Amino acid sequence: MRRATHGTRSRRSAAGLVALVLAVATVVIGSGPAQAARTGRAAAATVDLSRWMGEMRGYLDGRPLNRIAMPGSHDSGSWSIPADPGLCTSGWSYDAAKLDPRLAASISRAQSGSLTEQLDQGARYLDLRLCYEGGQWRTFHGAPMGGLFFDDATGEAASVGRWIDAHPSEVVIISVSAAAPAGADATEPLNRLHALFGSRVADRTELSPASAYGDFVRAGENVVLVDASAAVDRPWAWHANDVSDRGSYPAGNPSWWDILKSFFNGSPPQQVYDQTLSLNQAALDREPGPDAGRFFVLSSIVQPDVQIPQLFLIRLLAPFFPAAVRDNYLMHLANGLNSQLVTKLRTDWRAPGPAGHMNIVTIDGLGHRPQGDLQRAVIDINTLPGRAA
């Protein structure tokens, strides 16, 4: 046998080194993002918020939709309410709002980005409120109105439809409530949305809140239309009682004593945040019981009613306050709450009880947090031991 020369040994050594490097690279790459994409177990910290369900399908595929932790936006369409808005005459707060529409707008605007921007920021539940005024449907909150919804040129309905079509792995729940004067057709918004989304609308006679995420995706039905106004009795119109907040929605109509205390406690008041966090904690600790078959909307939102006197004072001293406070007071309050929500989601609410009960977390000011940390903190609940399918 011929002995290997120095040059042959060098070439073999070099080839062996290249093979070793390639082997190591294969292991590293295989255990990195490419592997995560194949298994559908992307990390919440780095997932693309516009496609997080699809990227995390390894955690979600066999999990009931009502046991997936997902961000939602509260009063989703209120982002387009202008500083000096028109008012919905059939809105529940019309009589109060007409006294000062600008003040009403400041405590009605709960979001800052469009509906598709909210979806891109991770929201998979939209709280859509529509008012029929002047022969057209507009988004609104309480009474202040935002933009036209079904308008061909500027309406948001069509853009939401395109988003749904372009994201078949993202299941979106849209709760639709309509305010309309007597004689108007309150069924129109839901019927028009059904026509827009077509076959992508889930049928409640075939699927339920407890059906697995993967079942919705495989059926090609990635939008759930909830008829919050109980106006439509069709298989594709999910009932309002398919959704429960389990007592987490902050109560309105505060007493004058509560308002007086709040006025002297400063702004934004911790008592407003404590009310929300206390209600949230109680709802998460409570066993679902008869609500086990429903969607659970944890209302992690602020109730600004107790703060109205302070907002009056701010408006009187308008030159001394930034527009972010003066004209967006609800968002100002939400920013203070949301930082505390992030802490709760990363600590107390990761315990087995609260985490196991979590489903939809509705948020004011979705997307205002740096790097989407609030949405990511919600989504990360799905990766905890015992929650992955």
JSON list of N, CA, C and O in Angstrom, two decimals, residues 177-219:
[
{"chain": "A", "resi": 177, "resn": "SER", "atom": "N", "xyz": [-71.36, 45.06, 16.58]},
{"chain": "A", "resi": 177, "resn": "SER", "atom": "CA", "xyz": [-72.56, 45.62, 17.20]},
{"chain": "A", "resi": 177, "resn": "SER", "atom": "C", "xyz": [-72.99, 46.85, 16.40]},
{"chain": "A", "resi": 177, "resn": "SER", "atom": "O", "xyz": [-72.15, 47.62, 15.95]},
{"chain": "A", "resi": 178, "resn": "ALA", "atom": "N", "xyz": [-74.30, 46.99, 16.21]},
{"chain": "A", "resi": 178, "resn": "ALA", "atom": "CA", "xyz": [-74.82, 48.07, 15.37]},
{"chain": "A", "resi": 178, "resn": "ALA", "atom": "C", "xyz": [-75.77, 48.95, 16.16]},
{"chain": "A", "resi": 178, "resn": "ALA", "atom": "O", "xyz": [-76.63, 48.46, 16.91]},
{"chain": "A", "resi": 179, "resn": "ALA", "atom": "N", "xyz": [-75.62, 50.27, 16.00]},
{"chain": "A", "resi": 179, "resn": "ALA", "atom": "CA", "xyz": [-76.54, 51.25, 16.58]},
{"chain": "A", "resi": 179, "resn": "ALA", "atom": "C", "xyz": [-77.25, 51.93, 15.42]},
{"chain": "A", "resi": 179, "resn": "ALA", "atom": "O", "xyz": [-76.60, 52.45, 14.51]},
{"chain": "A", "resi": 180, "resn": "ALA", "atom": "N", "xyz": [-78.58, 51.89, 15.44]},
{"chain": "A", "resi": 180, "resn": "ALA", "atom": "CA", "xyz": [-79.33, 52.45, 14.33]},
{"chain": "A", "resi": 180, "resn": "ALA", "atom": "C", "xyz": [-80.65, 53.00, 14.84]},
{"chain": "A", "resi": 180, "resn": "ALA", "atom": "O", "xyz": [-81.23, 52.48, 15.79]},
{"chain": "A", "resi": 181, "resn": "PRO", "atom": "N", "xyz": [-81.16, 54.05, 14.21]},
{"chain": "A", "resi": 181, "resn": "PRO", "atom": "CA", "xyz": [-82.47, 54.59, 14.62]},
{"chain": "A", "resi": 181, "resn": "PRO", "atom": "C", "xyz": [-83.59, 53.63, 14.23]},
{"chain": "A", "resi": 181, "resn": "PRO", "atom": "O", "xyz": [-83.40, 52.70, 13.44]},
{"chain": "A", "resi": 182, "resn": "ALA", "atom": "N", "xyz": [-84.73, 53.83, 14.82]},
{"chain": "A", "resi": 182, "resn": "ALA", "atom": "CA", "xyz": [-85.89, 52.99, 14.52]},
{"chain": "A", "resi": 182, "resn": "ALA", "atom": "C", "xyz": [-86.18, 53.01, 13.02]},
{"chain": "A", "resi": 182, "resn": "ALA", "atom": "O", "xyz": [-86.14, 54.06, 12.37]},
{"chain": "A", "resi": 183, "resn": "GLY", "atom": "N", "xyz": [-86.43, 51.84, 12.48]},
{"chain": "A", "resi": 183, "resn": "GLY", "atom": "CA", "xyz": [-86.75, 51.72, 11.06]},
{"chain": "A", "resi": 183, "resn": "GLY", "atom": "C", "xyz": [-85.56, 51.39, 10.19]},
{"chain": "A", "resi": 183, "resn": "GLY", "atom": "O", "xyz": [-85.73, 50.94, 9.05]},
{"chain": "A", "resi": 184, "resn": "ALA", "atom": "N", "xyz": [-84.33, 51.59, 10.69]},
{"chain": "A", "resi": 184, "resn": "ALA", "atom": "CA", "xyz": [-83.13, 51.23, 9.92]},
{"chain": "A", "resi": 184, "resn": "ALA", "atom": "C", "xyz": [-82.88, 49.73, 10.02]},
{"chain": "A", "resi": 184, "resn": "ALA", "atom": "O", "xyz": [-83.29, 49.08, 10.97]},
{"chain": "A", "resi": 185, "resn": "ASP", "atom": "N", "xyz": [-82.19, 49.19, 9.03]},
{"chain": "A", "resi": 185, "resn": "ASP", "atom": "CA", "xyz": [-81.90, 47.76, 8.97]},
{"chain": "A", "resi": 185, "resn": "ASP", "atom": "C", "xyz": [-80.63, 47.46, 9.75]},
{"chain": "A", "resi": 185, "resn": "ASP", "atom": "O", "xyz": [-79.52, 47.62, 9.25]},
{"chain": "A", "resi": 186, "resn": "ALA", "atom": "N", "xyz": [-80.78, 47.00, 11.00]},
{"chain": "A", "resi": 186, "resn": "ALA", "atom": "CA", "xyz": [-79.62, 46.72, 11.86]},
{"chain": "A", "resi": 186, "resn": "ALA", "atom": "C", "xyz": [-78.88, 45.46, 11.44]},
{"chain": "A", "resi": 186, "resn": "ALA", "atom": "O", "xyz": [-77.78, 45.20, 11.92]},
{"chain": "A", "resi": 187, "resn": "THR", "atom": "N", "xyz": [-79.48, 44.68, 10.53]},
{"chain": "A", "resi": 187, "resn": "THR", "atom": "CA", "xyz": [-78.80, 43.46, 10.07]},
{"chain": "A", "resi": 187, "resn": "THR", "atom": "C", "xyz": [-77.81, 43.74, 8.93]},
{"chain": "A", "resi": 187, "resn": "THR", "atom": "O", "xyz": [-77.01, 42.88, 8.59]},
{"chain": "A", "resi": 188, "resn": "GLU", "atom": "N", "xyz": [-77.88, 44.93, 8.36]},
{"chain": "A", "resi": 188, "resn": "GLU", "atom": "CA", "xyz": [-77.08, 45.22, 7.17]},
{"chain": "A", "resi": 188, "resn": "GLU", "atom": "C", "xyz": [-75.57, 45.06, 7.38]},
{"chain": "A", "resi": 188, "resn": "GLU", "atom": "O", "xyz": [-74.90, 44.44, 6.53]},
{"chain": "A", "resi": 189, "resn": "PRO", "atom": "N", "xyz": [-74.97, 45.58, 8.47]},
{"chain": "A", "resi": 189, "resn": "PRO", "atom": "CA", "xyz": [-73.52, 45.44, 8.59]},
{"chain": "A", "resi": 189, "resn": "PRO", "atom": "C", "xyz": [-73.05, 43.99, 8.57]},
{"chain": "A", "resi": 189, "resn": "PRO", "atom": "O", "xyz": [-72.08, 43.64, 7.87]},
{"chain": "A", "resi": 190, "resn": "LEU", "atom": "N", "xyz": [-73.72, 43.12, 9.33]},
{"chain": "A", "resi": 190, "resn": "LEU", "atom": "CA", "xyz": [-73.29, 41.74, 9.39]},
{"chain": "A", "resi": 190, "resn": "LEU", "atom": "C", "xyz": [-73.50, 41.05, 8.04]},
{"chain": "A", "resi": 190, "resn": "LEU", "atom": "O", "xyz": [-72.64, 40.26, 7.60]},
{"chain": "A", "resi": 191, "resn": "ASN", "atom": "N", "xyz": [-74.61, 41.33, 7.39]},
{"chain": "A", "resi": 191, "resn": "ASN", "atom": "CA", "xyz": [-74.86, 40.72, 6.08]},
{"chain": "A", "resi": 191, "resn": "ASN", "atom": "C", "xyz": [-73.83, 41.17, 5.04]},
{"chain": "A", "resi": 191, "resn": "ASN", "atom": "O", "xyz": [-73.36, 40.36, 4.22]},
{"chain": "A", "resi": 192, "resn": "ARG", "atom": "N", "xyz": [-73.44, 42.42, 5.09]},
{"chain": "A", "resi": 192, "resn": "ARG", "atom": "CA", "xyz": [-72.45, 42.92, 4.13]},
{"chain": "A", "resi": 192, "resn": "ARG", "atom": "C", "xyz": [-71.07, 42.33, 4.41]},
{"chain": "A", "resi": 192, "resn": "ARG", "atom": "O", "xyz": [-70.31, 42.03, 3.48]},
{"chain": "A", "resi": 193, "resn": "LEU", "atom": "N", "xyz": [-70.73, 42.16, 5.69]},
{"chain": "A", "resi": 193, "resn": "LEU", "atom": "CA", "xyz": [-69.46, 41.54, 6.02]},
{"chain": "A", "resi": 193, "resn": "LEU", "atom": "C", "xyz": [-69.44, 40.07, 5.59]},
{"chain": "A", "resi": 193, "resn": "LEU", "atom": "O", "xyz": [-68.42, 39.57, 5.08]},
{"chain": "A", "resi": 194, "resn": "HIS", "atom": "N", "xyz": [-70.56, 39.38, 5.78]},
{"chain": "A", "resi": 194, "resn": "HIS", "atom": "CA", "xyz": [-70.63, 37.99, 5.34]},
{"chain": "A", "resi": 194, "resn": "HIS", "atom": "C", "xyz": [-70.44, 37.89, 3.83]},
{"chain": "A", "resi": 194, "resn": "HIS", "atom": "O", "xyz": [-69.70, 37.01, 3.34]},
{"chain": "A", "resi": 195, "resn": "ALA", "atom": "N", "xyz": [-71.07, 38.78, 3.09]},
{"chain": "A", "resi": 195, "resn": "ALA", "atom": "CA", "xyz": [-70.91, 38.77, 1.63]},
{"chain": "A", "resi": 195, "resn": "ALA", "atom": "C", "xyz": [-69.47, 39.08, 1.24]},
{"chain": "A", "resi": 195, "resn": "ALA", "atom": "O", "xyz": [-68.94, 38.52, 0.27]},
{"chain": "A", "resi": 196, "resn": "LEU", "atom": "N", "xyz": [-68.81, 39.97, 2.00]},
{"chain": "A", "resi": 196, "resn": "LEU", "atom": "CA", "xyz": [-67.43, 40.35, 1.71]},
{"chain": "A", "resi": 196, "resn": "LEU", "atom": "C", "xyz": [-66.46, 39.21, 1.97]},
{"chain": "A", "resi": 196, "resn": "LEU", "atom": "O", "xyz": [-65.59, 38.91, 1.15]},
{"chain": "A", "resi": 197, "resn": "PHE", "atom": "N", "xyz": [-66.60, 38.53, 3.11]},
{"chain": "A", "resi": 197, "resn": "PHE", "atom": "CA", "xyz": [-65.66, 37.47, 3.48]},
{"chain": "A", "resi": 197, "resn": "PHE", "atom": "C", "xyz": [-65.98, 36.14, 2.80]},
{"chain": "A", "resi": 197, "resn": "PHE", "atom": "O", "xyz": [-65.11, 35.28, 2.69]},
{"chain": "A", "resi": 198, "resn": "GLY", "atom": "N", "xyz": [-67.22, 35.96, 2.37]},
{"chain": "A", "resi": 198, "resn": "GLY", "atom": "CA", "xyz": [-67.60, 34.76, 1.63]},
{"chain": "A", "resi": 198, "resn": "GLY", "atom": "C", "xyz": [-67.36, 33.46, 2.38]},
{"chain": "A", "resi": 198, "resn": "GLY", "atom": "O", "xyz": [-67.71, 33.32, 3.55]},
{"chain": "A", "resi": 199, "resn": "SER", "atom": "N", "xyz": [-66.71, 32.52, 1.70]},
{"chain": "A", "resi": 199, "resn": "SER", "atom": "CA", "xyz": [-66.52, 31.18, 2.27]},
{"chain": "A", "resi": 199, "resn": "SER", "atom": "C", "xyz": [-65.58, 31.15, 3.46]},
{"chain": "A", "resi": 199, "resn": "SER", "atom": "O", "xyz": [-65.46, 30.13, 4.12]},
{"chain": "A", "resi": 200, "resn": "ARG", "atom": "N", "xyz": [-64.91, 32.25, 3.74]},
{"chain": "A", "resi": 200, "resn": "ARG", "atom": "CA", "xyz": [-63.99, 32.28, 4.88]},
{"chain": "A", "resi": 200, "resn": "ARG", "atom": "C", "xyz": [-64.72, 32.45, 6.22]},
{"chain": "A", "resi": 200, "resn": "ARG", "atom": "O", "xyz": [-64.10, 32.34, 7.28]},
{"chain": "A", "resi": 201, "resn": "VAL", "atom": "N", "xyz": [-66.02, 32.70, 6.20]},
{"chain": "A", "resi": 201, "resn": "VAL", "atom": "CA", "xyz": [-66.78, 32.87, 7.43]},
{"chain": "A", "resi": 201, "resn": "VAL", "atom": "C", "xyz": [-67.09, 31.49, 8.02]},
{"chain": "A", "resi": 201, "resn": "VAL", "atom": "O", "xyz": [-67.65, 30.62, 7.35]},
{"chain": "A", "resi": 202, "resn": "ALA", "atom": "N", "xyz": [-66.75, 31.29, 9.29]},
{"chain": "A", "resi": 202, "resn": "ALA", "atom": "CA", "xyz": [-66.98, 30.02, 9.96]},
{"chain": "A", "resi": 202, "resn": "ALA", "atom": "C", "xyz": [-68.47, 29.80, 10.23]},
{"chain": "A", "resi": 202, "resn": "ALA", "atom": "O", "xyz": [-69.18, 30.75, 10.58]},
{"chain": "A", "resi": 203, "resn": "ASP", "atom": "N", "xyz": [-68.91, 28.57, 10.09]},
{"chain": "A", "resi": 203, "resn": "ASP", "atom": "CA", "xyz": [-70.30, 28.18, 10.33]},
{"chain": "A", "resi": 203, "resn": "ASP", "atom": "C", "xyz": [-70.40, 27.62, 11.76]},
{"chain": "A", "resi": 203, "resn": "ASP", "atom": "O", "xyz": [-69.76, 26.63, 12.09]},
{"chain": "A", "resi": 204, "resn": "ARG", "atom": "N", "xyz": [-71.24, 28.23, 12.59]},
{"chain": "A", "resi": 204, "resn": "ARG", "atom": "CA", "xyz": [-71.34, 27.81, 13.98]},
{"chain": "A", "resi": 204, "resn": "ARG", "atom": "C", "xyz": [-72.04, 26.47, 14.15]},
{"chain": "A", "resi": 204, "resn": "ARG", "atom": "O", "xyz": [-72.02, 25.90, 15.25]},
{"chain": "A", "resi": 205, "resn": "THR", "atom": "N", "xyz": [-72.69, 25.97, 13.09]},
{"chain": "A", "resi": 205, "resn": "THR", "atom": "CA", "xyz": [-73.29, 24.64, 13.19]},
{"chain": "A", "resi": 205, "resn": "THR", "atom": "C", "xyz": [-72.27, 23.54, 12.93]},
{"chain": "A", "resi": 205, "resn": "THR", "atom": "O", "xyz": [-72.54, 22.36, 13.18]},
{"chain": "A", "resi": 206, "resn": "GLU", "atom": "N", "xyz": [-71.09, 23.93, 12.42]},
{"chain": "A", "resi": 206, "resn": "GLU", "atom": "CA", "xyz": [-70.03, 22.96, 12.14]},
{"chain": "A", "resi": 206, "resn": "GLU", "atom": "C", "xyz": [-68.83, 23.13, 13.06]},
{"chain": "A", "resi": 206, "resn": "GLU", "atom": "O", "xyz": [-68.09, 22.18, 13.32]},
{"chain": "A", "resi": 207, "resn": "LEU", "atom": "N", "xyz": [-68.62, 24.35, 13.52]},
{"chain": "A", "resi": 207, "resn": "LEU", "atom": "CA", "xyz": [-67.50, 24.66, 14.40]},
{"chain": "A", "resi": 207, "resn": "LEU", "atom": "C", "xyz": [-68.05, 25.38, 15.64]},
{"chain": "A", "resi": 207, "resn": "LEU", "atom": "O", "xyz": [-69.16, 25.90, 15.62]},
{"chain": "A", "resi": 208, "resn": "SER", "atom": "N", "xyz": [-67.25, 25.41, 16.69]},
{"chain": "A", "resi": 208, "resn": "SER", "atom": "CA", "xyz": [-67.67, 26.07, 17.93]},
{"chain": "A", "resi": 208, "resn": "SER", "atom": "C", "xyz": [-66.46, 26.76, 18.54]},
{"chain": "A", "resi": 208, "resn": "SER", "atom": "O", "xyz": [-65.32, 26.56, 18.09]},
{"chain": "A", "resi": 209, "resn": "PRO", "atom": "N", "xyz": [-66.66, 27.57, 19.59]},
{"chain": "A", "resi": 209, "resn": "PRO", "atom": "CA", "xyz": [-65.50, 28.18, 20.26]},
{"chain": "A", "resi": 209, "resn": "PRO", "atom": "C", "xyz": [-64.51, 27.13, 20.75]},
{"chain": "A", "resi": 209, "resn": "PRO", "atom": "O", "xyz": [-63.31, 27.41, 20.84]},
{"chain": "A", "resi": 210, "resn": "ALA", "atom": "N", "xyz": [-64.99, 25.92, 21.06]},
{"chain": "A", "resi": 210, "resn": "ALA", "atom": "CA", "xyz": [-64.11, 24.87, 21.58]},
{"chain": "A", "resi": 210, "resn": "ALA", "atom": "C", "xyz": [-63.50, 24.02, 20.47]},
{"chain": "A", "resi": 210, "resn": "ALA", "atom": "O", "xyz": [-62.74, 23.09, 20.75]},
{"chain": "A", "resi": 211, "resn": "SER", "atom": "N", "xyz": [-63.79, 24.33, 19.20]},
{"chain": "A", "resi": 211, "resn": "SER", "atom": "CA", "xyz": [-63.14, 23.61, 18.09]},
{"chain": "A", "resi": 211, "resn": "SER", "atom": "C", "xyz": [-61.68, 24.02, 18.01]},
{"chain": "A", "resi": 211, "resn": "SER", "atom": "O", "xyz": [-61.31, 25.15, 18.34]},
{"chain": "A", "resi": 212, "resn": "ALA", "atom": "N", "xyz": [-60.84, 23.09, 17.55]},
{"chain": "A", "resi": 212, "resn": "ALA", "atom": "CA", "xyz": [-59.40, 23.35, 17.49]},
{"chain": "A", "resi": 212, "resn": "ALA", "atom": "C", "xyz": [-59.08, 24.40, 16.43]},
{"chain": "A", "resi": 212, "resn": "ALA", "atom": "O", "xyz": [-59.75, 24.48, 15.39]},
{"chain": "A", "resi": 213, "resn": "TYR", "atom": "N", "xyz": [-58.05, 25.17, 16.71]},
{"chain": "A", "resi": 213, "resn": "TYR", "atom": "CA", "xyz": [-57.55, 26.16, 15.74]},
{"chain": "A", "resi": 213, "resn": "TYR", "atom": "C", "xyz": [-57.32, 25.51, 14.39]},
{"chain": "A", "resi": 213, "resn": "TYR", "atom": "O", "xyz": [-57.72, 26.04, 13.34]},
{"chain": "A", "resi": 214, "resn": "GLY", "atom": "N", "xyz": [-56.69, 24.33, 14.39]},
{"chain": "A", "resi": 214, "resn": "GLY", "atom": "CA", "xyz": [-56.40, 23.65, 13.14]},
{"chain": "A", "resi": 214, "resn": "GLY", "atom": "C", "xyz": [-57.65, 23.31, 12.35]},
{"chain": "A", "resi": 214, "resn": "GLY", "atom": "O", "xyz": [-57.62, 23.27, 11.11]},
{"chain": "A", "resi": 215, "resn": "ASP", "atom": "N", "xyz": [-58.76, 23.05, 13.04]},
{"chain": "A", "resi": 215, "resn": "ASP", "atom": "CA", "xyz": [-60.01, 22.73, 12.34]},
{"chain": "A", "resi": 215, "resn": "ASP", "atom": "C", "xyz": [-60.52, 23.94, 11.55]},
{"chain": "A", "resi": 215, "resn": "ASP", "atom": "O", "xyz": [-61.03, 23.79, 10.43]},
{"chain": "A", "resi": 216, "resn": "PHE", "atom": "N", "xyz": [-60.40, 25.13, 12.12]},
{"chain": "A", "resi": 216, "resn": "PHE", "atom": "CA", "xyz": [-60.80, 26.34, 11.40]},
{"chain": "A", "resi": 216, "resn": "PHE", "atom": "C", "xyz": [-59.93, 26.53, 10.16]},
{"chain": "A", "resi": 216, "resn": "PHE", "atom": "O", "xyz": [-60.44, 26.82, 9.07]},
{"chain": "A", "resi": 217, "resn": "VAL", "atom": "N", "xyz": [-58.61, 26.37, 10.32]},
{"chain": "A", "resi": 217, "resn": "VAL", "atom": "CA", "xyz": [-57.69, 26.59, 9.21]},
{"chain": "A", "resi": 217, "resn": "VAL", "atom": "C", "xyz": [-57.91, 25.57, 8.10]},
{"chain": "A", "resi": 217, "resn": "VAL", "atom": "O", "xyz": [-57.96, 25.91, 6.92]},
{"chain": "A", "resi": 218, "resn": "ARG", "atom": "N", "xyz": [-58.03, 24.30, 8.47]},
{"chain": "A", "resi": 218, "resn": "ARG", "atom": "CA", "xyz": [-58.21, 23.27, 7.45]},
{"chain": "A", "resi": 218, "resn": "ARG", "atom": "C", "xyz": [-59.55, 23.40, 6.72]},
{"chain": "A", "resi": 218, "resn": "ARG", "atom": "O", "xyz": [-59.67, 23.02, 5.56]},
{"chain": "A", "resi": 219, "resn": "ALA", "atom": "N", "xyz": [-60.54, 23.97, 7.41]},
{"chain": "A", "resi": 219, "resn": "ALA", "atom": "CA", "xyz": [-61.83, 24.20, 6.75]},
{"chain": "A", "resi": 219, "resn": "ALA", "atom": "C", "xyz": [-61.79, 25.44, 5.86]},
{"chain": "A", "resi": 219, "resn": "ALA", "atom": "O", "xyz": [-62.75, 25.69, 5.11]}
]
